[in-house]
């Protein structure tokens, strides 16, 4: 069993640190955008132009193909350094490269080249998140065109990109898992209304309600095979869940770095608070949690690279890592004390931003549901 | 046109510990390419990229660390086509003159070198002497503190920032230059560059293959000490009347 990181991975992470240090966007830039709940467009444009913007995009589309483990390491490092990551783009690229037509692949590669967010993921609806039976958005054919109707909820980046990969349902097909299709819907088309929501964290990325009223699209906007949308969604989740875990772990590490330094510096009763056993216990537990998360996360990404199924592992790793990351951030706020509850504290920002990691991409509860059934089934088949 | 960019591998500053007798403990130090040298490599690349068919190669001198594969990939990923390393387990006993002698001999062995680009100073000793000594030994013109350079028609045009003027100088090639620390921003390697760097050739010469007589290189380093740290006095002088005693106190410690 080889747990070492390669020279190339280490150098790439060093390169990323060097880029972030010299890219010209400082903490104040991000704090201002966070405050105004504004997408950091200039930063993303620079990032897409950097050697990191096209990671995951195959070489024939002008990108740099990377193994999934290296992408996970990069995504985690972005979060550890406190900078918006490439999760969305990596996920978009994976989705389109897996299921898209040649034309769609090229269009997405061009958008990345131009420094624009490829697309938003339009899956969730008011009555359908984890419950796929609830999808109500439809695609109707008329006079050689396709018309999309429905309401999508909690859609990340919808106000900052011009396309949405939209899940629709054909009510004439049963069961519902065979009735789902994915369409690339332009968000600047007539009939689209976007309403951003106010979030308590992750404020630089918008979260929107998207209303689709007879939005006209082309037959060629179908992504993948008609009726296979649910299976494509499941594939998307495998990648998304691992990437969410990676950014959550990176964020937790960022808070941890601040809190452990603070424990060494903050003097109370004549000595650094890190000398007190109650603080030491938190530090030891956080350290062990980080190491456990790293091991599970990297092993899952490695497994994906070996072409093994991560259907269950992706659910387990997101459940495990995002919960522990939240616990770590909470302990960091506790160690930081009063200052940990102010806008000046990194731990506070991480704590606030991390909460959504246990919700988006599958709640803790749905992950338990997704992972427990196959585990029990496996035991029923082969008693151990 | 063949350009040689020189670099030195130095201990990472934050890994250096100071012992109680003020000597430096490098045993836990990882190694890195001197920051100033990355600027020199970038300048060499920019001059080379502006010349059709130009070749930019790297040259370093040091201990076993010169063949460390991660360090090699990291620096070769900055663009040069290939490089040379002179390995000498006693390189740490060499001063600026010794280093310049080794580099001069290595450059002679490389052959047909039109331009040598060095950093502002090494990342550890920072004596800023190697480039001028190297040029003197090689009998070539030299300009230091270069912030911009371009080659044309067998000449190098350089710009230097003076106190209140920008000096533009031309010098015939072959020549030696050293850069300012902020002359240009080193390029950041992506995965393609890093992967390609692993395949680039590094020619390793043992010191004996470059310089048969090394006696002039060996200097006895008596010691390298960190300046003694003094506790802050935390004396507070309050009010305009305490000005004289403040000045007296300053005089005593200076």
mmCIF file of N, CA and C in Angstrom, chain B residues 117-217:
data_model
loop_
_atom_site.group_PDB
_atom_site.id
_atom_site.type_symbol
_atom_site.label_atom_id
_atom_site.label_comp_id
_atom_site.label_asym_id
_atom_site.label_seq_id
_atom_site.Cartn_x
_atom_site.Cartn_y
_atom_site.Cartn_z
ATOM 1 N N UNK B 117 22.947 34.050 -17.378
ATOM 2 C CA UNK B 117 22.078 34.894 -16.551
ATOM 3 C C UNK B 117 22.099 34.361 -15.121
ATOM 4 N N UNK B 118 22.439 35.233 -14.182
ATOM 5 C CA UNK B 118 22.455 34.863 -12.766
ATOM 6 C C UNK B 118 21.408 35.684 -12.029
ATOM 7 N N UNK B 119 21.041 35.212 -10.847
ATOM 8 C CA UNK B 119 20.094 35.955 -10.015
ATOM 9 C C UNK B 119 20.782 37.123 -9.324
ATOM 10 N N UNK B 120 19.979 37.888 -8.598
ATOM 11 C CA UNK B 120 20.531 39.050 -7.892
ATOM 12 C C UNK B 120 21.584 38.616 -6.866
ATOM 13 N N UNK B 121 21.340 37.527 -6.218
ATOM 14 C CA UNK B 121 22.261 36.981 -5.219
ATOM 15 C C UNK B 121 21.759 35.606 -4.841
ATOM 16 N N UNK B 122 22.569 34.842 -4.139
ATOM 17 C CA UNK B 122 22.077 33.511 -3.769
ATOM 18 C C UNK B 122 21.059 33.644 -2.643
ATOM 19 N N UNK B 123 20.191 32.645 -2.552
ATOM 20 C CA UNK B 123 19.137 32.687 -1.546
ATOM 21 C C UNK B 123 19.645 32.478 -0.129
ATOM 22 N N UNK B 124 20.888 32.030 0.019
ATOM 23 C CA UNK B 124 21.396 31.838 1.386
ATOM 24 C C UNK B 124 22.429 32.906 1.764
ATOM 25 N N UNK B 125 23.567 32.958 1.059
ATOM 26 C CA UNK B 125 24.636 33.886 1.442
ATOM 27 C C UNK B 125 24.394 35.295 0.902
ATOM 28 N N UNK B 126 23.811 35.410 -0.253
ATOM 29 C CA UNK B 126 23.451 36.682 -0.887
ATOM 30 C C UNK B 126 24.646 37.643 -0.975
ATOM 31 N N UNK B 127 25.765 37.135 -1.440
ATOM 32 C CA UNK B 127 26.931 38.030 -1.550
ATOM 33 C C UNK B 127 26.870 38.878 -2.829
ATOM 34 N N UNK B 128 26.100 38.485 -3.806
ATOM 35 C CA UNK B 128 25.943 39.189 -5.095
ATOM 36 C C UNK B 128 27.262 39.294 -5.875
ATOM 37 N N UNK B 129 28.179 38.344 -5.621
ATOM 38 C CA UNK B 129 29.501 38.446 -6.238
ATOM 39 C C UNK B 129 29.736 37.472 -7.392
ATOM 40 N N UNK B 130 28.936 36.403 -7.447
ATOM 41 C CA UNK B 130 29.271 35.334 -8.388
ATOM 42 C C UNK B 130 29.274 35.813 -9.842
ATOM 43 N N UNK B 131 28.228 36.581 -10.231
ATOM 44 C CA UNK B 131 28.144 37.001 -11.644
ATOM 45 C C UNK B 131 29.358 37.831 -12.066
ATOM 46 N N UNK B 132 29.719 38.888 -11.330
ATOM 47 C CA UNK B 132 30.895 39.664 -11.773
ATOM 48 C C UNK B 132 32.202 38.858 -11.757
ATOM 49 N N UNK B 133 32.371 37.969 -10.757
ATOM 50 C CA UNK B 133 33.611 37.164 -10.727
ATOM 51 C C UNK B 133 33.623 36.196 -11.918
ATOM 52 N N UNK B 134 32.465 35.595 -12.156
ATOM 53 C CA UNK B 134 32.344 34.656 -13.275
ATOM 54 C C UNK B 134 32.719 35.335 -14.594
ATOM 55 N N UNK B 135 32.180 36.547 -14.799
ATOM 56 C CA UNK B 135 32.471 37.284 -16.035
ATOM 57 C C UNK B 135 33.962 37.611 -16.131
ATOM 58 N N UNK B 136 34.556 37.972 -15.011
ATOM 59 C CA UNK B 136 35.986 38.309 -15.002
ATOM 60 C C UNK B 136 36.819 37.075 -15.368
ATOM 61 N N UNK B 137 36.468 35.941 -14.734
ATOM 62 C CA UNK B 137 37.204 34.702 -15.025
ATOM 63 C C UNK B 137 37.049 34.313 -16.494
ATOM 64 N N UNK B 138 35.860 34.573 -17.061
ATOM 65 C CA UNK B 138 35.602 34.178 -18.443
ATOM 66 C C UNK B 138 35.968 35.276 -19.441
ATOM 67 N N UNK B 139 36.441 36.395 -18.901
ATOM 68 C CA UNK B 139 36.819 37.552 -19.742
ATOM 69 C C UNK B 139 35.642 37.990 -20.633
ATOM 70 N N UNK B 140 34.510 38.165 -19.996
ATOM 71 C CA UNK B 140 33.320 38.595 -20.735
ATOM 72 C C UNK B 140 32.742 39.843 -20.073
ATOM 73 N N UNK B 141 32.043 40.670 -20.833
ATOM 74 C CA UNK B 141 31.426 41.847 -20.233
ATOM 75 C C UNK B 141 30.311 41.434 -19.266
ATOM 76 N N UNK B 142 30.060 42.268 -18.264
ATOM 77 C CA UNK B 142 29.029 41.927 -17.280
ATOM 78 C C UNK B 142 28.255 43.182 -16.873
ATOM 79 N N UNK B 143 26.972 43.015 -16.663
ATOM 80 C CA UNK B 143 26.139 44.093 -16.110
ATOM 81 C C UNK B 143 25.292 43.459 -15.011
ATOM 82 N N UNK B 144 25.226 44.139 -13.868
ATOM 83 C CA UNK B 144 24.378 43.605 -12.800
ATOM 84 C C UNK B 144 23.086 44.425 -12.712
ATOM 85 N N UNK B 145 22.217 44.054 -11.821
ATOM 86 C CA UNK B 145 20.951 44.764 -11.562
ATOM 87 C C UNK B 145 20.145 45.037 -12.844
ATOM 88 N N UNK B 146 20.068 44.035 -13.699
ATOM 89 C CA UNK B 146 19.331 44.198 -14.960
ATOM 90 C C UNK B 146 17.844 43.943 -14.707
ATOM 91 N N UNK B 147 17.008 44.852 -15.190
ATOM 92 C CA UNK B 147 15.566 44.600 -14.999
ATOM 93 C C UNK B 147 14.881 44.177 -16.297
ATOM 94 N N UNK B 148 15.515 44.469 -17.425
ATOM 95 C CA UNK B 148 14.974 44.027 -18.714
ATOM 96 C C UNK B 148 16.129 43.739 -19.644
ATOM 97 N N UNK B 149 15.991 42.772 -20.516
ATOM 98 C CA UNK B 149 17.070 42.496 -21.463
ATOM 99 C C UNK B 149 16.512 41.890 -22.734
ATOM 100 N N UNK B 150 17.132 42.224 -23.850
ATOM 101 C CA UNK B 150 16.752 41.587 -25.120
ATOM 102 C C UNK B 150 17.999 41.460 -25.984
ATOM 103 N N UNK B 151 18.027 40.414 -26.795
ATOM 104 C CA UNK B 151 19.206 40.165 -27.636
ATOM 105 C C UNK B 151 18.868 40.429 -29.087
ATOM 106 N N UNK B 152 19.813 41.003 -29.807
ATOM 107 C CA UNK B 152 19.632 41.201 -31.248
ATOM 108 C C UNK B 152 20.981 41.430 -31.907
ATOM 109 N N UNK B 153 21.201 40.735 -33.004
ATOM 110 C CA UNK B 153 22.400 40.942 -33.803
ATOM 111 C C UNK B 153 23.696 40.817 -33.011
ATOM 112 N N UNK B 154 23.790 39.814 -32.176
ATOM 113 C CA UNK B 154 25.019 39.591 -31.426
ATOM 114 C C UNK B 154 25.238 40.574 -30.287
ATOM 115 N N UNK B 155 24.188 41.298 -29.947
ATOM 116 C CA UNK B 155 24.299 42.266 -28.837
ATOM 117 C C UNK B 155 23.168 42.049 -27.852
ATOM 118 N N UNK B 156 23.451 42.436 -26.622
ATOM 119 C CA UNK B 156 22.407 42.375 -25.597
ATOM 120 C C UNK B 156 22.118 43.804 -25.144
ATOM 121 N N UNK B 157 20.852 44.178 -25.177
ATOM 122 C CA UNK B 157 20.476 45.508 -24.666
ATOM 123 C C UNK B 157 19.817 45.297 -23.309
ATOM 124 N N UNK B 158 20.308 46.017 -22.319
ATOM 125 C CA UNK B 158 19.763 45.842 -20.968
ATOM 126 C C UNK B 158 19.285 47.173 -20.406
ATOM 127 N N UNK B 159 18.307 47.087 -19.513
ATOM 128 C CA UNK B 159 17.833 48.272 -18.796
ATOM 129 C C UNK B 159 18.104 48.069 -17.318
ATOM 130 N N UNK B 160 18.590 49.152 -16.675
ATOM 131 C CA UNK B 160 18.834 49.093 -15.229
ATOM 132 C C UNK B 160 18.188 50.308 -14.585
ATOM 133 N N UNK B 161 17.574 50.097 -13.432
ATOM 134 C CA UNK B 161 16.996 51.219 -12.689
ATOM 135 C C UNK B 161 18.082 51.862 -11.843
ATOM 136 N N UNK B 162 18.382 53.137 -12.126
ATOM 137 C CA UNK B 162 19.293 53.869 -11.241
ATOM 138 C C UNK B 162 18.431 54.719 -10.311
ATOM 139 N N UNK B 163 19.095 55.493 -9.454
ATOM 140 C CA UNK B 163 18.317 56.217 -8.441
ATOM 141 C C UNK B 163 17.229 57.089 -9.073
ATOM 142 N N UNK B 164 17.623 57.922 -10.062
ATOM 143 C CA UNK B 164 16.585 58.736 -10.681
ATOM 144 C C UNK B 164 16.651 58.687 -12.218
ATOM 145 N N UNK B 165 17.083 57.564 -12.732
ATOM 146 C CA UNK B 165 17.119 57.412 -14.187
ATOM 147 C C UNK B 165 17.111 55.934 -14.540
ATOM 148 N N UNK B 166 16.721 55.656 -15.760
ATOM 149 C CA UNK B 166 16.820 54.275 -16.244
ATOM 150 C C UNK B 166 17.999 54.230 -17.214
ATOM 151 N N UNK B 167 18.953 53.388 -16.911
ATOM 152 C CA UNK B 167 20.141 53.289 -17.764
ATOM 153 C C UNK B 167 19.901 52.201 -18.815
ATOM 154 N N UNK B 168 20.177 52.528 -20.064
ATOM 155 C CA UNK B 168 20.082 51.525 -21.125
ATOM 156 C C UNK B 168 21.500 51.275 -21.631
ATOM 157 N N UNK B 169 21.920 50.030 -21.618
ATOM 158 C CA UNK B 169 23.289 49.718 -22.045
ATOM 159 C C UNK B 169 23.253 48.592 -23.062
ATOM 160 N N UNK B 170 24.204 48.595 -23.964
ATOM 161 C CA UNK B 170 24.322 47.452 -24.871
ATOM 162 C C UNK B 170 25.680 46.803 -24.619
ATOM 163 N N UNK B 171 25.734 45.516 -24.687
ATOM 164 C CA UNK B 171 27.012 44.844 -24.515
ATOM 165 C C UNK B 171 27.127 43.722 -25.534
ATOM 166 N N UNK B 172 28.326 43.504 -26.034
ATOM 167 C CA UNK B 172 28.482 42.464 -27.046
ATOM 168 C C UNK B 172 28.379 41.080 -26.412
ATOM 169 N N UNK B 173 27.795 40.160 -27.157
ATOM 170 C CA UNK B 173 27.744 38.775 -26.685
ATOM 171 C C UNK B 173 29.006 38.055 -27.135
ATOM 172 N N UNK B 174 29.514 37.120 -26.407
ATOM 173 C CA UNK B 174 28.967 36.538 -25.177
ATOM 174 C C UNK B 174 29.151 37.460 -23.970
ATOM 175 N N UNK B 175 28.229 37.324 -23.021
ATOM 176 C CA UNK B 175 28.259 38.203 -21.853
ATOM 177 C C UNK B 175 27.639 37.498 -20.649
ATOM 178 N N UNK B 176 27.753 38.190 -19.515
ATOM 179 C CA UNK B 176 27.148 37.683 -18.267
ATOM 180 C C UNK B 176 26.282 38.806 -17.694
ATOM 181 N N UNK B 177 25.078 38.487 -17.230
ATOM 182 C CA UNK B 177 24.270 39.495 -16.536
ATOM 183 C C UNK B 177 23.710 38.899 -15.251
ATOM 184 N N UNK B 178 23.431 39.787 -14.303
ATOM 185 C CA UNK B 178 22.633 39.348 -13.155
ATOM 186 C C UNK B 178 21.428 40.269 -13.059
ATOM 187 N N UNK B 179 20.327 39.720 -12.563
ATOM 188 C CA UNK B 179 19.051 40.448 -12.596
ATOM 189 C C UNK B 179 18.791 41.163 -11.272
ATOM 190 N N UNK B 180 17.761 42.010 -11.268
ATOM 191 C CA UNK B 180 17.255 42.492 -9.983
ATOM 192 C C UNK B 180 16.248 41.460 -9.496
ATOM 193 N N UNK B 181 15.910 41.542 -8.224
ATOM 194 C CA UNK B 181 15.000 40.516 -7.692
ATOM 195 C C UNK B 181 13.599 40.653 -8.270
ATOM 196 N N UNK B 182 13.242 41.869 -8.738
ATOM 197 C CA UNK B 182 11.878 42.055 -9.231
ATOM 198 C C UNK B 182 11.832 42.267 -10.742
ATOM 199 N N UNK B 183 12.875 41.841 -11.425
ATOM 200 C CA UNK B 183 12.942 42.079 -12.869
ATOM 201 C C UNK B 183 11.730 41.500 -13.596
ATOM 202 N N UNK B 184 11.339 40.313 -13.238
ATOM 203 C CA UNK B 184 10.167 39.707 -13.876
ATOM 204 C C UNK B 184 9.609 38.634 -12.951
ATOM 205 N N UNK B 185 8.357 38.334 -13.172
ATOM 206 C CA UNK B 185 7.689 37.341 -12.332
ATOM 207 C C UNK B 185 7.910 35.952 -12.923
ATOM 208 N N UNK B 186 8.473 35.043 -12.150
ATOM 209 C CA UNK B 186 8.683 33.697 -12.715
ATOM 210 C C UNK B 186 7.360 33.075 -13.159
ATOM 211 N N UNK B 187 7.385 32.367 -14.275
ATOM 212 C CA UNK B 187 6.168 31.701 -14.739
ATOM 213 C C UNK B 187 5.812 30.568 -13.787
ATOM 214 N N UNK B 188 4.516 30.279 -13.725
ATOM 215 C CA UNK B 188 4.058 29.231 -12.806
ATOM 216 C C UNK B 188 3.785 27.966 -13.600
ATOM 217 N N UNK B 189 4.481 26.901 -13.256
ATOM 218 C CA UNK B 189 4.292 25.676 -14.045
ATOM 219 C C UNK B 189 2.961 25.000 -13.782
ATOM 220 N N UNK B 190 2.345 24.520 -14.832
ATOM 221 C CA UNK B 190 1.140 23.703 -14.700
ATOM 222 C C UNK B 190 1.521 22.234 -14.792
ATOM 223 N N UNK B 191 0.507 21.359 -14.797
ATOM 224 C CA UNK B 191 0.787 19.928 -14.776
ATOM 225 C C UNK B 191 1.578 19.479 -16.003
ATOM 226 N N UNK B 192 1.255 20.077 -17.185
ATOM 227 C CA UNK B 192 1.964 19.672 -18.405
ATOM 228 C C UNK B 192 3.451 19.971 -18.272
ATOM 229 N N UNK B 193 3.764 21.183 -17.757
ATOM 230 C CA UNK B 193 5.169 21.580 -17.600
ATOM 231 C C UNK B 193 5.878 20.656 -16.605
ATOM 232 N N UNK B 194 5.165 20.308 -15.532
ATOM 233 C CA UNK B 194 5.771 19.470 -14.488
ATOM 234 C C UNK B 194 6.040 18.064 -15.034
ATOM 235 N N UNK B 195 5.067 17.540 -15.778
ATOM 236 C CA UNK B 195 5.259 16.205 -16.346
ATOM 237 C C UNK B 195 6.395 16.213 -17.373
ATOM 238 N N UNK B 196 6.443 17.280 -18.184
ATOM 239 C CA UNK B 196 7.501 17.372 -19.209
ATOM 240 C C UNK B 196 8.870 17.502 -18.545
ATOM 241 N N UNK B 197 8.909 18.192 -17.398
ATOM 242 C CA UNK B 197 10.187 18.435 -16.711
ATOM 243 C C UNK B 197 10.856 17.131 -16.291
ATOM 244 N N UNK B 198 10.024 16.150 -15.940
ATOM 245 C CA UNK B 198 10.573 14.860 -15.518
ATOM 246 C C UNK B 198 11.344 14.176 -16.638
ATOM 247 N N UNK B 199 10.994 14.521 -17.881
ATOM 248 C CA UNK B 199 11.636 13.862 -19.023
ATOM 249 C C UNK B 199 12.821 14.665 -19.558
ATOM 250 N N UNK B 200 13.028 15.867 -19.047
ATOM 251 C CA UNK B 200 14.128 16.684 -19.572
ATOM 252 C C UNK B 200 15.473 16.170 -19.074
ATOM 253 N N UNK B 201 16.463 16.295 -19.934
ATOM 254 C CA UNK B 201 17.773 15.743 -19.592
ATOM 255 C C UNK B 201 18.522 16.623 -18.595
ATOM 256 N N UNK B 202 19.114 15.982 -17.603
ATOM 257 C CA UNK B 202 20.029 16.688 -16.699
ATOM 258 C C UNK B 202 21.378 15.964 -16.768
ATOM 259 N N UNK B 203 22.375 16.659 -17.260
ATOM 260 C CA UNK B 203 23.717 16.075 -17.333
ATOM 261 C C UNK B 203 24.396 16.352 -15.990
ATOM 262 N N UNK B 204 24.855 15.276 -15.337
ATOM 263 C CA UNK B 204 25.492 15.461 -14.028
ATOM 264 C C UNK B 204 26.988 15.210 -14.157
ATOM 265 N N UNK B 205 27.764 16.198 -13.771
ATOM 266 C CA UNK B 205 29.223 16.054 -13.753
ATOM 267 C C UNK B 205 29.699 16.048 -12.313
ATOM 268 N N UNK B 206 30.586 15.133 -12.004
ATOM 269 C CA UNK B 206 31.240 15.201 -10.686
ATOM 270 C C UNK B 206 32.251 16.339 -10.768
ATOM 271 N N UNK B 207 32.575 16.920 -9.620
ATOM 272 C CA UNK B 207 33.442 18.106 -9.622
ATOM 273 C C UNK B 207 34.776 17.836 -10.341
ATOM 274 N N UNK B 208 35.290 16.600 -10.171
ATOM 275 C CA UNK B 208 36.566 16.265 -10.795
ATOM 276 C C UNK B 208 36.516 16.293 -12.320
ATOM 277 N N UNK B 209 35.336 16.092 -12.879
ATOM 278 C CA UNK B 209 35.194 16.108 -14.342
ATOM 279 C C UNK B 209 35.200 17.531 -14.884
ATOM 280 N N UNK B 210 34.984 18.484 -13.998
ATOM 281 C CA UNK B 210 34.891 19.878 -14.444
ATOM 282 C C UNK B 210 36.163 20.635 -14.101
ATOM 283 N N UNK B 211 36.692 20.342 -12.918
ATOM 284 C CA UNK B 211 37.853 21.071 -12.417
ATOM 285 C C UNK B 211 38.810 20.057 -11.783
ATOM 286 N N UNK B 212 39.974 19.872 -12.398
ATOM 287 C CA UNK B 212 40.862 18.837 -11.855
ATOM 288 C C UNK B 212 41.492 19.266 -10.520
ATOM 289 N N UNK B 213 41.803 20.539 -10.391
ATOM 290 C CA UNK B 213 42.403 21.010 -9.129
ATOM 291 C C UNK B 213 41.355 21.784 -8.339
ATOM 292 N N UNK B 214 40.925 21.184 -7.235
ATOM 293 C CA UNK B 214 39.863 21.838 -6.455
ATOM 294 C C UNK B 214 40.379 22.527 -5.205
ATOM 295 N N UNK B 215 41.731 22.543 -5.060
ATOM 296 C CA UNK B 215 42.270 23.079 -3.806
ATOM 297 C C UNK B 215 41.836 24.521 -3.567
ATOM 298 N N UNK B 216 41.720 25.290 -4.658
ATOM 299 C CA UNK B 216 41.344 26.700 -4.480
ATOM 300 C C UNK B 216 39.895 26.866 -4.043
ATOM 301 N N UNK B 217 39.112 25.784 -4.178
ATOM 302 C CA UNK B 217 37.687 25.901 -3.821
ATOM 303 C C UNK B 217 37.462 25.747 -2.338
#
